[in-house]
Amino acid sequence: MAVVLAAAGCGLPGDPGLAFGVDSPWPQPSLLPPVTGPRLAVTNSGDDTLSFIDPESFEEIARIPIGRNPAELEGPHHLAASPDGRTLFVGISNTVPVNASGPHGNHGTGTADGYLVSVDALTGRQLDWVRVHRSPGDIRLEPGGRRIWQSHYDLVTIAEVLKQGQGNLSYDQFLAKMDSPLVITDARTMERVAELRICPAGHGISFDGARRRAVVTCGFSDQVALVDLDSFDVRRIFVAPDPGEPPVPRYEPYAVAVDPTGRIWVSATGRGRLGLRVLDPESGKEIPDLRIPTDGIPLFGSFLADGSRYYVVTQKPDRLLAIDPELGSVDSEIDLAPMGCLNAHAAVLSPDEASIWIVCEGDHLVQPGSIERLDRATLEPTGHVAVGLYPDDVIYVPHGEP
């Protein structure tokens, strides 16, 4: 590194100071061990860390901090990886997984804006921050990886609008004020591409690449929003023929997945209406024959590439359901508790579809969460690894060459 001392004195008038021959004169050391292959990355929302796991040995190889302020919990919530494995995109929700209020309230109730942060996947160093809105929810890369889609599970706006009252607004205008934003960001430049007000309490995001649309759950209007990937036009359809409305939804759709035929599988979490609701996006109607009630709260799941099975978890009780989508039936139901899983959150398939990774939240306060690995063919457990507090997402990170 070339360093030139321009003047003997320090701070003299006209003193240009030190000129460095490189852009970053004091490179920061890597927070991660040398990358020798693909890894799994996990957001631990209860202790502001990211865990990295070797998918072969199924051991945690690193746990690093994430966030802007080490003195406050900021709640990293969901993440995505660039196709080349060199960059991670993490949502900072500015909510904390305890009974809290104020700037860092509980999920959906924080009053401070959140962020989208890019992270160097090779070093773990944070690269760039983009301010978004309150309570960022899901974060996903669209097919091809060009843009990042980030929903907002904003319950505070709904409460504020209800407190203000309808006034002279029409009922439709009154409800529209409750809509949460969907922010779309360029993955290369981190510049905002679009911001759409889609529906109240947007959360789970899934993509239908063949039909060029995104699907986002609307937790407080019992709908899903269909968003055109090119025009950004939004169309909303109800998840059931008897929906509620803010602030009293009946079905509370939270997570969503799209099968290869384009049908939309919605995890309904409303009390007394737990289960999977399947929608035909063309007719905008539910398909009653495929409706699947569940004992527990259904959350996130994954389809096989050929659409022949859907794997989804439930909480209370913690189960993995293997579903035949054509029959609308549960083929297998696996008890996850004996594996050490508490509060199952998501089932994610490995790229080769040989394994299923289960995100287990733990007790949110003291007991760490875990990632469980099951053999996809036999549904037998093949690995368990403890991570940080309250993990809420796991992704596969390809081997990004330095």
PDB file of C-alpha atoms in Angstrom, residues 112-333:
ATOM      1  CA  ALA A 112     -39.476   3.089  13.551  1.00  0.00           C
ATOM      2  CA  ASP A 113     -38.759   2.514   9.873  1.00  0.00           C
ATOM      3  CA  GLY A 114     -36.922  -0.636   8.902  1.00  0.00           C
ATOM      4  CA  TYR A 115     -34.116  -1.200   6.410  1.00  0.00           C
ATOM      5  CA  LEU A 116     -32.853  -3.368   3.621  1.00  0.00           C
ATOM      6  CA  VAL A 117     -29.173  -4.157   4.120  1.00  0.00           C
ATOM      7  CA  SER A 118     -26.771  -5.817   1.698  1.00  0.00           C
ATOM      8  CA  VAL A 119     -24.033  -8.011   3.161  1.00  0.00           C
ATOM      9  CA  ASP A 120     -20.860  -9.346   1.544  1.00  0.00           C
ATOM     10  CA  ALA A 121     -21.492 -13.086   1.726  1.00  0.00           C
ATOM     11  CA  LEU A 122     -17.768 -13.839   1.558  1.00  0.00           C
ATOM     12  CA  THR A 123     -16.694 -11.617   4.472  1.00  0.00           C
ATOM     13  CA  GLY A 124     -19.908 -10.956   6.415  1.00  0.00           C
ATOM     14  CA  ARG A 125     -19.305  -7.213   6.224  1.00  0.00           C
ATOM     15  CA  GLN A 126     -22.322  -4.953   5.728  1.00  0.00           C
ATOM     16  CA  LEU A 127     -22.177  -3.107   2.408  1.00  0.00           C
ATOM     17  CA  ASP A 128     -25.164  -0.820   2.022  1.00  0.00           C
ATOM     18  CA  TRP A 129     -28.330   0.263   3.813  1.00  0.00           C
ATOM     19  CA  VAL A 130     -31.616   1.414   2.317  1.00  0.00           C
ATOM     20  CA  ARG A 131     -34.357   2.802   4.518  1.00  0.00           C
ATOM     21  CA  VAL A 132     -37.790   1.308   3.889  1.00  0.00           C
ATOM     22  CA  HIS A 133     -40.921   1.460   6.082  1.00  0.00           C
ATOM     23  CA  ARG A 134     -42.218   0.180   9.387  1.00  0.00           C
ATOM     24  CA  SER A 135     -42.138  -3.547  10.152  1.00  0.00           C
ATOM     25  CA  PRO A 136     -40.582  -5.060   7.008  1.00  0.00           C
ATOM     26  CA  GLY A 137     -41.989  -8.546   6.508  1.00  0.00           C
ATOM     27  CA  ASP A 138     -40.858 -11.027   3.885  1.00  0.00           C
ATOM     28  CA  ILE A 139     -37.911 -10.425   1.537  1.00  0.00           C
ATOM     29  CA  ARG A 140     -37.419 -12.361  -1.684  1.00  0.00           C
ATOM     30  CA  LEU A 141     -35.531 -12.060  -4.962  1.00  0.00           C
ATOM     31  CA  GLU A 142     -37.663 -12.276  -8.082  1.00  0.00           C
ATOM     32  CA  PRO A 143     -36.862 -15.007 -10.639  1.00  0.00           C
ATOM     33  CA  GLY A 144     -33.519 -14.149 -12.200  1.00  0.00           C
ATOM     34  CA  GLY A 145     -32.395 -12.250  -9.107  1.00  0.00           C
ATOM     35  CA  ARG A 146     -32.564  -8.752 -10.613  1.00  0.00           C
ATOM     36  CA  ARG A 147     -34.797  -7.135  -7.987  1.00  0.00           C
ATOM     37  CA  ILE A 148     -35.557  -7.524  -4.291  1.00  0.00           C
ATOM     38  CA  TRP A 149     -39.177  -7.510  -3.112  1.00  0.00           C
ATOM     39  CA  GLN A 150     -39.866  -6.525   0.500  1.00  0.00           C
ATOM     40  CA  SER A 151     -43.309  -6.514   2.133  1.00  0.00           C
ATOM     41  CA  HIS A 152     -44.309  -4.674   5.312  1.00  0.00           C
ATOM     42  CA  TYR A 153     -46.402  -6.233   8.059  1.00  0.00           C
ATOM     43  CA  ASP A 154     -47.431  -2.808   9.324  1.00  0.00           C
ATOM     44  CA  LEU A 155     -50.128  -3.049  12.000  1.00  0.00           C
ATOM     45  CA  VAL A 156     -49.426   0.429  13.366  1.00  0.00           C
ATOM     46  CA  THR A 157     -50.832   2.156  10.285  1.00  0.00           C
ATOM     47  CA  ILE A 158     -54.028   0.130  10.591  1.00  0.00           C
ATOM     48  CA  ALA A 159     -54.390   1.181  14.230  1.00  0.00           C
ATOM     49  CA  GLU A 160     -53.702   4.830  13.364  1.00  0.00           C
ATOM     50  CA  VAL A 161     -56.294   4.878  10.586  1.00  0.00           C
ATOM     51  CA  LEU A 162     -58.904   3.267  12.802  1.00  0.00           C
ATOM     52  CA  LYS A 163     -58.209   5.818  15.521  1.00  0.00           C
ATOM     53  CA  GLN A 164     -58.601   8.696  13.061  1.00  0.00           C
ATOM     54  CA  GLY A 165     -61.917   7.313  11.865  1.00  0.00           C
ATOM     55  CA  GLN A 166     -63.542   7.375   8.454  1.00  0.00           C
ATOM     56  CA  GLY A 167     -64.478  11.049   8.521  1.00  0.00           C
ATOM     57  CA  ASN A 168     -65.548  12.293   5.083  1.00  0.00           C
ATOM     58  CA  LEU A 169     -63.815   9.454   3.261  1.00  0.00           C
ATOM     59  CA  SER A 170     -65.707   6.816   1.352  1.00  0.00           C
ATOM     60  CA  TYR A 171     -65.443   3.368   2.865  1.00  0.00           C
ATOM     61  CA  ASP A 172     -63.073   2.228   0.093  1.00  0.00           C
ATOM     62  CA  GLN A 173     -60.862   5.276   0.655  1.00  0.00           C
ATOM     63  CA  PHE A 174     -60.875   4.604   4.388  1.00  0.00           C
ATOM     64  CA  LEU A 175     -59.728   1.003   3.889  1.00  0.00           C
ATOM     65  CA  ALA A 176     -57.127   2.059   1.315  1.00  0.00           C
ATOM     66  CA  LYS A 177     -55.365   4.207   3.923  1.00  0.00           C
ATOM     67  CA  MET A 178     -54.533   0.980   5.785  1.00  0.00           C
ATOM     68  CA  ASP A 179     -52.593  -0.485   2.847  1.00  0.00           C
ATOM     69  CA  SER A 180     -48.980  -1.379   3.545  1.00  0.00           C
ATOM     70  CA  PRO A 181     -46.144  -0.776   1.082  1.00  0.00           C
ATOM     71  CA  LEU A 182     -44.345  -3.260  -1.104  1.00  0.00           C
ATOM     72  CA  VAL A 183     -40.847  -1.952  -1.881  1.00  0.00           C
ATOM     73  CA  ILE A 184     -38.926  -3.196  -4.920  1.00  0.00           C
ATOM     74  CA  THR A 185     -35.174  -2.534  -5.013  1.00  0.00           C
ATOM     75  CA  ASP A 186     -32.525  -3.078  -7.670  1.00  0.00           C
ATOM     76  CA  ALA A 187     -30.253  -5.835  -6.335  1.00  0.00           C
ATOM     77  CA  ARG A 188     -27.131  -4.443  -8.022  1.00  0.00           C
ATOM     78  CA  THR A 189     -27.421  -0.744  -7.254  1.00  0.00           C
ATOM     79  CA  MET A 190     -29.668  -0.897  -4.143  1.00  0.00           C
ATOM     80  CA  GLU A 191     -31.761   1.868  -5.710  1.00  0.00           C
ATOM     81  CA  ARG A 192     -35.527   1.835  -5.354  1.00  0.00           C
ATOM     82  CA  VAL A 193     -37.350   0.658  -8.465  1.00  0.00           C
ATOM     83  CA  ALA A 194     -40.939   0.960  -7.240  1.00  0.00           C
ATOM     84  CA  GLU A 195     -43.073   1.353  -4.168  1.00  0.00           C
ATOM     85  CA  LEU A 196     -46.638   0.050  -4.245  1.00  0.00           C
ATOM     86  CA  ARG A 197     -49.391   0.308  -1.662  1.00  0.00           C
ATOM     87  CA  ILE A 198     -50.871  -3.151  -1.982  1.00  0.00           C
ATOM     88  CA  CYS A 199     -53.051  -4.158   0.991  1.00  0.00           C
ATOM     89  CA  PRO A 200     -53.250  -4.147   4.820  1.00  0.00           C
ATOM     90  CA  ALA A 201     -50.431  -6.030   6.599  1.00  0.00           C
ATOM     91  CA  GLY A 202     -48.615  -7.521   3.615  1.00  0.00           C
ATOM     92  CA  HIS A 203     -46.316 -10.390   4.502  1.00  0.00           C
ATOM     93  CA  GLY A 204     -45.479 -13.643   2.675  1.00  0.00           C
ATOM     94  CA  ILE A 205     -44.167 -13.309  -0.887  1.00  0.00           C
ATOM     95  CA  SER A 206     -44.032 -15.972  -3.588  1.00  0.00           C
ATOM     96  CA  PHE A 207     -43.423 -15.768  -7.337  1.00  0.00           C
ATOM     97  CA  ASP A 208     -45.024 -17.313 -10.384  1.00  0.00           C
ATOM     98  CA  GLY A 209     -42.205 -16.906 -12.885  1.00  0.00           C
ATOM     99  CA  ALA A 210     -44.105 -18.513 -15.782  1.00  0.00           C
ATOM    100  CA  ARG A 211     -46.929 -16.002 -15.463  1.00  0.00           C
ATOM    101  CA  ARG A 212     -44.701 -13.058 -14.472  1.00  0.00           C
ATOM    102  CA  ARG A 213     -46.345 -12.208 -11.176  1.00  0.00           C
ATOM    103  CA  ALA A 214     -45.700 -11.980  -7.470  1.00  0.00           C
ATOM    104  CA  VAL A 215     -48.204 -13.055  -4.838  1.00  0.00           C
ATOM    105  CA  VAL A 216     -48.276 -11.334  -1.430  1.00  0.00           C
ATOM    106  CA  THR A 217     -50.489 -12.219   1.541  1.00  0.00           C
ATOM    107  CA  CYS A 218     -52.693  -9.494   3.027  1.00  0.00           C
ATOM    108  CA  GLY A 219     -53.018 -10.434   6.674  1.00  0.00           C
ATOM    109  CA  PHE A 220     -55.742  -7.992   7.694  1.00  0.00           C
ATOM    110  CA  SER A 221     -57.997  -8.016   4.628  1.00  0.00           C
ATOM    111  CA  ASP A 222     -58.135 -11.803   4.053  1.00  0.00           C
ATOM    112  CA  GLN A 223     -56.721 -11.390   0.562  1.00  0.00           C
ATOM    113  CA  VAL A 224     -53.669 -11.999  -1.549  1.00  0.00           C
ATOM    114  CA  ALA A 225     -52.296  -9.322  -3.859  1.00  0.00           C
ATOM    115  CA  LEU A 226     -51.237 -10.380  -7.367  1.00  0.00           C
ATOM    116  CA  VAL A 227     -48.565  -8.021  -8.698  1.00  0.00           C
ATOM    117  CA  ASP A 228     -47.453  -8.016 -12.341  1.00  0.00           C
ATOM    118  CA  LEU A 229     -43.645  -8.222 -12.471  1.00  0.00           C
ATOM    119  CA  ASP A 230     -43.444  -5.861 -15.454  1.00  0.00           C
ATOM    120  CA  SER A 231     -46.234  -3.296 -15.098  1.00  0.00           C
ATOM    121  CA  PHE A 232     -46.555  -3.539 -11.284  1.00  0.00           C
ATOM    122  CA  ASP A 233     -50.345  -3.613 -11.675  1.00  0.00           C
ATOM    123  CA  VAL A 234     -52.031  -4.983  -8.552  1.00  0.00           C
ATOM    124  CA  ARG A 235     -55.102  -7.200  -8.351  1.00  0.00           C
ATOM    125  CA  ARG A 236     -56.463  -8.516  -5.048  1.00  0.00           C
ATOM    126  CA  ILE A 237     -58.491 -11.657  -4.480  1.00  0.00           C
ATOM    127  CA  PHE A 238     -60.052 -13.022  -1.316  1.00  0.00           C
ATOM    128  CA  VAL A 239     -58.796 -16.260   0.210  1.00  0.00           C
ATOM    129  CA  ALA A 240     -62.299 -17.477   1.075  1.00  0.00           C
ATOM    130  CA  PRO A 241     -65.912 -16.643   0.180  1.00  0.00           C
ATOM    131  CA  ASP A 242     -66.642 -15.281   3.683  1.00  0.00           C
ATOM    132  CA  PRO A 243     -63.740 -12.922   4.456  1.00  0.00           C
ATOM    133  CA  GLY A 244     -63.511 -10.558   7.374  1.00  0.00           C
ATOM    134  CA  GLU A 245     -62.215  -7.015   7.074  1.00  0.00           C
ATOM    135  CA  PRO A 246     -59.856  -4.771   9.034  1.00  0.00           C
ATOM    136  CA  PRO A 247     -59.527  -4.779  11.950  1.00  0.00           C
ATOM    137  CA  VAL A 248     -61.249  -8.177  12.278  1.00  0.00           C
ATOM    138  CA  PRO A 249     -59.981 -10.562   9.605  1.00  0.00           C
ATOM    139  CA  ARG A 250     -61.180 -14.153   9.737  1.00  0.00           C
ATOM    140  CA  TYR A 251     -58.439 -16.029   7.928  1.00  0.00           C
ATOM    141  CA  GLU A 252     -55.317 -13.899   8.505  1.00  0.00           C
ATOM    142  CA  PRO A 253     -53.256 -15.191   5.566  1.00  0.00           C
ATOM    143  CA  TYR A 254     -49.590 -15.102   6.529  1.00  0.00           C
ATOM    144  CA  ALA A 255     -47.493 -17.271   4.201  1.00  0.00           C
ATOM    145  CA  VAL A 256     -47.962 -18.282   0.574  1.00  0.00           C
ATOM    146  CA  ALA A 257     -46.533 -20.576  -2.089  1.00  0.00           C
ATOM    147  CA  VAL A 258     -47.329 -20.962  -5.791  1.00  0.00           C
ATOM    148  CA  ASP A 259     -47.336 -24.420  -7.379  1.00  0.00           C
ATOM    149  CA  PRO A 260     -46.120 -25.031 -10.968  1.00  0.00           C
ATOM    150  CA  THR A 261     -49.679 -24.825 -12.320  1.00  0.00           C
ATOM    151  CA  GLY A 262     -50.057 -21.315 -10.882  1.00  0.00           C
ATOM    152  CA  ARG A 263     -52.418 -22.249  -8.053  1.00  0.00           C
ATOM    153  CA  ILE A 264     -51.870 -20.221  -4.898  1.00  0.00           C
ATOM    154  CA  TRP A 265     -51.509 -22.034  -1.574  1.00  0.00           C
ATOM    155  CA  VAL A 266     -52.238 -19.760   1.361  1.00  0.00           C
ATOM    156  CA  SER A 267     -51.495 -20.470   5.034  1.00  0.00           C
ATOM    157  CA  ALA A 268     -54.542 -19.214   6.942  1.00  0.00           C
ATOM    158  CA  THR A 269     -53.687 -18.514  10.585  1.00  0.00           C
ATOM    159  CA  GLY A 270     -57.014 -17.132  11.855  1.00  0.00           C
ATOM    160  CA  ARG A 271     -58.409 -18.676  15.014  1.00  0.00           C
ATOM    161  CA  GLY A 272     -60.945 -21.365  14.191  1.00  0.00           C
ATOM    162  CA  ARG A 273     -59.996 -21.298  10.492  1.00  0.00           C
ATOM    163  CA  LEU A 274     -56.506 -22.792  10.516  1.00  0.00           C
ATOM    164  CA  GLY A 275     -55.477 -24.508   7.339  1.00  0.00           C
ATOM    165  CA  LEU A 276     -54.404 -24.219   3.726  1.00  0.00           C
ATOM    166  CA  ARG A 277     -56.629 -22.423   1.236  1.00  0.00           C
ATOM    167  CA  VAL A 278     -55.955 -22.931  -2.471  1.00  0.00           C
ATOM    168  CA  LEU A 279     -56.846 -20.217  -4.972  1.00  0.00           C
ATOM    169  CA  ASP A 280     -57.298 -20.192  -8.726  1.00  0.00           C
ATOM    170  CA  PRO A 281     -55.742 -16.840  -9.693  1.00  0.00           C
ATOM    171  CA  GLU A 282     -57.569 -16.668 -13.025  1.00  0.00           C
ATOM    172  CA  SER A 283     -61.077 -16.979 -11.594  1.00  0.00           C
ATOM    173  CA  GLY A 284     -60.092 -15.290  -8.343  1.00  0.00           C
ATOM    174  CA  LYS A 285     -61.879 -18.019  -6.389  1.00  0.00           C
ATOM    175  CA  GLU A 286     -60.955 -20.600  -3.800  1.00  0.00           C
ATOM    176  CA  ILE A 287     -60.812 -24.268  -4.879  1.00  0.00           C
ATOM    177  CA  PRO A 288     -62.845 -25.897  -2.066  1.00  0.00           C
ATOM    178  CA  ASP A 289     -61.892 -29.471  -2.983  1.00  0.00           C
ATOM    179  CA  LEU A 290     -58.241 -28.719  -2.180  1.00  0.00           C
ATOM    180  CA  ARG A 291     -58.888 -27.065   1.193  1.00  0.00           C
ATOM    181  CA  ILE A 292     -56.826 -28.677   3.988  1.00  0.00           C
ATOM    182  CA  PRO A 293     -57.670 -27.974   7.650  1.00  0.00           C
ATOM    183  CA  THR A 294     -54.730 -28.198  10.066  1.00  0.00           C
ATOM    184  CA  ASP A 295     -54.507 -28.759  13.808  1.00  0.00           C
ATOM    185  CA  GLY A 296     -51.655 -26.288  14.176  1.00  0.00           C
ATOM    186  CA  ILE A 297     -50.905 -22.867  12.714  1.00  0.00           C
ATOM    187  CA  PRO A 298     -49.669 -23.362   9.132  1.00  0.00           C
ATOM    188  CA  LEU A 299     -46.691 -21.241   8.119  1.00  0.00           C
ATOM    189  CA  PHE A 300     -44.092 -21.413   5.327  1.00  0.00           C
ATOM    190  CA  GLY A 301     -43.604 -24.312   2.933  1.00  0.00           C
ATOM    191  CA  SER A 302     -41.957 -25.387  -0.341  1.00  0.00           C
ATOM    192  CA  PHE A 303     -43.024 -27.256  -3.467  1.00  0.00           C
ATOM    193  CA  LEU A 304     -41.016 -29.845  -5.337  1.00  0.00           C
ATOM    194  CA  ALA A 305     -40.055 -28.508  -8.754  1.00  0.00           C
ATOM    195  CA  ASP A 306     -42.504 -30.869 -10.451  1.00  0.00           C
ATOM    196  CA  GLY A 307     -45.274 -29.847  -8.062  1.00  0.00           C
ATOM    197  CA  SER A 308     -45.940 -33.390  -6.868  1.00  0.00           C
ATOM    198  CA  ARG A 309     -45.529 -32.584  -3.166  1.00  0.00           C
ATOM    199  CA  TYR A 310     -45.873 -29.562  -0.923  1.00  0.00           C
ATOM    200  CA  TYR A 311     -43.979 -29.553   2.385  1.00  0.00           C
ATOM    201  CA  VAL A 312     -45.274 -27.102   4.988  1.00  0.00           C
ATOM    202  CA  VAL A 313     -44.884 -26.749   8.760  1.00  0.00           C
ATOM    203  CA  THR A 314     -47.381 -26.013  11.499  1.00  0.00           C
ATOM    204  CA  GLN A 315     -46.904 -24.632  15.003  1.00  0.00           C
ATOM    205  CA  LYS A 316     -48.676 -25.802  18.145  1.00  0.00           C
ATOM    206  CA  PRO A 317     -48.282 -28.667  17.463  1.00  0.00           C
ATOM    207  CA  ASP A 318     -44.966 -28.594  15.587  1.00  0.00           C
ATOM    208  CA  ARG A 319     -45.463 -30.782  12.538  1.00  0.00           C
ATOM    209  CA  LEU A 320     -44.179 -31.207   9.002  1.00  0.00           C
ATOM    210  CA  LEU A 321     -46.952 -31.991   6.526  1.00  0.00           C
ATOM    211  CA  ALA A 322     -46.238 -33.699   3.206  1.00  0.00           C
ATOM    212  CA  ILE A 323     -49.164 -32.843   0.942  1.00  0.00           C
ATOM    213  CA  ASP A 324     -50.348 -34.267  -2.353  1.00  0.00           C
ATOM    214  CA  PRO A 325     -51.461 -31.082  -4.168  1.00  0.00           C
ATOM    215  CA  GLU A 326     -53.573 -32.878  -6.752  1.00  0.00           C
ATOM    216  CA  LEU A 327     -55.680 -34.694  -4.165  1.00  0.00           C
ATOM    217  CA  GLY A 328     -55.561 -31.985  -1.514  1.00  0.00           C
ATOM    218  CA  SER A 329     -54.595 -34.569   1.077  1.00  0.00           C
ATOM    219  CA  VAL A 330     -51.891 -35.009   3.712  1.00  0.00           C
ATOM    220  CA  ASP A 331     -49.703 -37.998   2.817  1.00  0.00           C
ATOM    221  CA  SER A 332     -47.473 -37.833   5.892  1.00  0.00           C
ATOM    222  CA  GLU A 333     -47.410 -35.886   9.141  1.00  0.00           C
TER     223      GLU A 333
END
